[in-house]
CSV table of C-alpha atoms in Angstrom, one decimal:
chain,number,residue,atom,x,y,z
A,1,MET,CA,13.4,-13.5,-112.1
A,2,ILE,CA,17.2,-14.0,-112.6
A,3,GLN,CA,19.0,-15.3,-109.5
A,4,ILE,CA,22.6,-15.9,-109.1
A,5,VAL,CA,23.0,-18.6,-106.4
A,6,PRO,CA,26.0,-20.9,-105.8
A,7,LEU,CA,26.2,-24.1,-107.4
A,8,SER,CA,26.5,-25.9,-103.8
A,9,ASN,CA,22.8,-25.3,-103.7
A,10,HIS,CA,21.9,-26.6,-106.7
A,11,LEU,CA,23.3,-29.3,-107.5
A,12,GLU,CA,20.5,-30.8,-110.0
A,13,PHE,CA,22.3,-28.6,-112.7
A,14,ILE,CA,25.8,-30.6,-112.3
A,15,ASP,CA,25.5,-32.7,-115.1
A,16,GLU,CA,24.3,-30.1,-117.6
A,17,LEU,CA,26.8,-27.7,-116.6
A,18,ALA,CA,29.9,-30.4,-117.0
A,19,ALA,CA,28.6,-30.5,-120.5
A,20,LEU,CA,28.1,-27.2,-121.7
A,21,HIS,CA,32.0,-26.6,-120.0
A,22,TYR,CA,33.3,-29.5,-121.5
A,23,GLU,CA,32.0,-28.2,-124.9
A,24,GLU,CA,33.4,-24.8,-124.7
A,25,TRP,CA,36.8,-25.1,-123.4
A,26,ARG,CA,37.7,-29.2,-124.4
A,27,HIS,CA,39.4,-27.4,-126.8
A,28,PHE,CA,42.0,-26.5,-123.8
A,29,SER,CA,42.3,-30.2,-122.5
A,30,PRO,CA,41.3,-32.8,-125.6
A,31,GLU,CA,42.2,-35.7,-123.0
A,32,SER,CA,39.4,-34.7,-120.3
A,33,THR,CA,35.7,-35.8,-120.5
A,34,VAL,CA,32.5,-34.5,-119.5
A,35,ALA,CA,33.2,-36.9,-116.3
A,36,ASP,CA,36.5,-34.9,-115.8
A,37,GLN,CA,34.6,-31.6,-115.7
A,38,LYS,CA,31.8,-32.7,-113.7
A,39,GLN,CA,34.0,-33.5,-110.7
A,40,SER,CA,35.9,-30.4,-111.3
A,41,LEU,CA,32.8,-28.2,-110.8
A,42,MET,CA,31.9,-30.6,-107.8
A,43,ASP,CA,35.4,-29.0,-105.8
A,44,SER,CA,33.9,-25.8,-106.7
A,45,ALA,CA,30.3,-26.7,-105.6
A,46,LYS,CA,30.7,-24.4,-102.2
A,47,GLU,CA,28.6,-21.9,-101.0
A,48,SER,CA,31.3,-19.0,-101.0
A,49,GLY,CA,35.2,-18.5,-101.1
A,50,ILE,CA,37.6,-20.3,-103.6
A,51,PRO,CA,37.4,-22.2,-105.4
A,52,SER,CA,33.5,-21.3,-105.5
A,53,LEU,CA,30.8,-21.5,-108.6
A,54,TYR,CA,27.9,-19.5,-108.9
A,55,LEU,CA,25.2,-19.9,-111.2
A,56,ALA,CA,22.3,-17.5,-113.5
A,57,ILE,CA,19.1,-19.1,-112.9
A,58,GLU,CA,15.6,-18.3,-113.9
A,59,GLY,CA,13.0,-20.3,-112.5
A,60,SER,CA,14.4,-24.4,-113.1
A,61,GLU,CA,16.4,-22.8,-116.4
A,62,LEU,CA,20.3,-22.7,-116.0
A,63,LEU,CA,21.6,-19.8,-117.9
A,64,GLY,CA,24.9,-19.1,-117.1
A,65,SER,CA,28.1,-19.9,-114.4
A,66,ALA,CA,30.9,-17.4,-113.3
A,67,ALA,CA,33.6,-19.0,-110.9
A,68,LEU,CA,36.5,-17.7,-108.4
A,69,VAL,CA,39.3,-20.3,-108.4
A,70,GLU,CA,43.0,-19.9,-107.0
A,71,SER,CA,45.2,-20.4,-110.3
A,72,ASP,CA,44.2,-20.9,-114.1
A,73,LEU,CA,46.1,-21.5,-116.7
A,74,ASP,CA,49.6,-22.9,-115.8
A,75,GLU,CA,53.0,-22.0,-114.3
A,76,ARG,CA,53.7,-18.8,-116.4
A,77,PHE,CA,51.2,-17.1,-114.0
A,78,ALA,CA,51.2,-19.3,-110.5
A,79,HIS,CA,52.7,-15.9,-109.3
A,80,MET,CA,48.7,-14.5,-109.9
A,81,GLY,CA,45.6,-15.4,-108.0
A,82,PRO,CA,42.9,-15.8,-107.5
A,83,TRP,CA,41.0,-15.9,-111.0
A,84,LEU,CA,37.6,-15.0,-113.1
A,85,ALA,CA,36.7,-17.9,-114.3
A,86,ALA,CA,34.1,-20.4,-116.3
A,87,VAL,CA,32.0,-17.2,-117.1
A,88,TYR,CA,29.6,-18.9,-119.7
A,89,VAL,CA,26.3,-17.8,-120.5
A,90,LYS,CA,23.8,-20.1,-122.9
A,91,GLU,CA,23.6,-19.2,-126.1
A,92,GLN,CA,20.3,-18.5,-126.3
A,93,ALA,CA,20.2,-16.5,-122.8
A,94,ARG,CA,23.5,-14.1,-124.4
A,95,GLY,CA,22.4,-10.2,-124.8
A,96,ARG,CA,20.7,-10.2,-121.5
A,97,GLY,CA,23.6,-8.6,-119.3
A,98,LEU,CA,24.1,-12.4,-117.6
A,99,ALA,CA,27.7,-12.4,-118.2
A,100,SER,CA,27.8,-8.8,-116.6
A,101,LEU,CA,25.8,-10.1,-113.3
A,102,LEU,CA,27.6,-13.0,-113.0
A,103,VAL,CA,31.0,-11.5,-113.5
A,104,GLN,CA,29.9,-8.4,-110.9
A,105,HIS,CA,28.8,-11.4,-108.4
A,106,CYS,CA,32.7,-12.8,-108.7
A,107,GLU,CA,33.8,-9.6,-107.9
A,108,GLN,CA,32.0,-8.6,-104.6
A,109,GLU,CA,31.8,-12.2,-103.2
A,110,ALA,CA,36.1,-11.7,-104.0
A,111,SER,CA,36.1,-8.5,-102.3
A,112,CYS,CA,34.0,-9.5,-99.4
A,113,LEU,CA,36.6,-12.4,-98.9
A,114,GLY,CA,38.9,-9.6,-98.5
A,115,LEU,CA,41.3,-10.0,-101.7
A,116,SER,CA,42.0,-6.6,-103.8
A,117,THR,CA,42.7,-8.4,-107.0
A,118,LEU,CA,41.3,-10.6,-109.7
A,119,TYR,CA,42.8,-12.2,-113.0
A,120,LEU,CA,41.1,-14.1,-115.5
A,121,SER,CA,42.0,-15.2,-119.1
A,122,THR,CA,40.0,-14.8,-122.1
A,123,GLU,CA,39.5,-15.7,-125.8
A,124,HIS,CA,37.1,-13.5,-127.0
A,125,ALA,CA,35.1,-11.4,-124.3
A,126,GLY,CA,37.9,-8.7,-123.6
A,127,PRO,CA,35.6,-5.9,-124.9
A,128,LEU,CA,32.8,-7.3,-122.0
A,129,TYR,CA,35.6,-7.1,-119.5
A,130,GLU,CA,37.3,-3.6,-120.6
A,131,LYS,CA,33.3,-2.3,-119.7
A,132,LEU,CA,33.2,-3.9,-116.6
A,133,GLY,CA,36.7,-2.3,-115.4
A,134,TRP,CA,39.2,-4.7,-115.8
A,135,ILE,CA,42.6,-4.1,-117.7
A,136,LYS,CA,44.6,-6.2,-120.2
A,137,LEU,CA,47.3,-6.9,-118.6
A,138,GLN,CA,49.3,-9.2,-121.7
A,139,GLY,CA,48.4,-11.6,-124.2
A,140,CYS,CA,49.8,-15.2,-124.1
A,141,ASN,CA,49.3,-18.6,-126.3
A,142,TYR,CA,48.1,-21.2,-124.0
A,143,LYS,CA,47.9,-23.9,-125.4
A,144,GLY,CA,48.3,-23.3,-129.3
A,145,TYR,CA,45.7,-20.2,-128.5
A,146,PRO,CA,45.5,-16.4,-128.4
A,147,LEU,CA,44.0,-15.6,-124.8
A,148,ASP,CA,44.0,-12.2,-122.9
A,149,VAL,CA,45.2,-12.2,-119.2
A,150,MET,CA,43.3,-9.3,-117.9
A,151,GLN,CA,43.4,-8.2,-114.0
A,152,LYS,CA,41.1,-6.1,-111.8
A,153,ASP,CA,41.0,-3.6,-108.6
A,154,LEU,CA,39.1,-5.1,-106.2
A,155,SER,CA,38.9,-1.9,-103.8
A,156,ASP,CA,35.3,-0.9,-103.9
A,157,ALA,CA,33.5,-4.0,-104.8
A,158,CYS,CA,32.3,-5.2,-101.7
């Protein structure tokens, strides 16, 4: 049975998750290390609020993650926030709807915190987010990579 749980309750997965996130997004910060990623995850290891990070687990296996963070990208987007970030599903677990479960969990958490809007950026998953009700605001170039910046109205999520 798949569970969505706070990282703060399952720190045994932090080293594995840091390595996975590092591999997935290191092209945005080539100077960073797995240790830097681990520290960032520790900073988000809260039961709720912003920042917070949630895991998809099945038994004793980590399957994926998603986070709520105050800001993402760079100063061009400082007026936007909070953000859905770090949506990741292990390759062998993809195609099971886990990304959607993680996103919807974060949307509900944000809504229950009284937030009315969330933002995200994505390189490749725009169509998935559109299916989940997200709207593309704009494309941008971030550190040499094309991204879509999207938003979601959370008025009905909690």
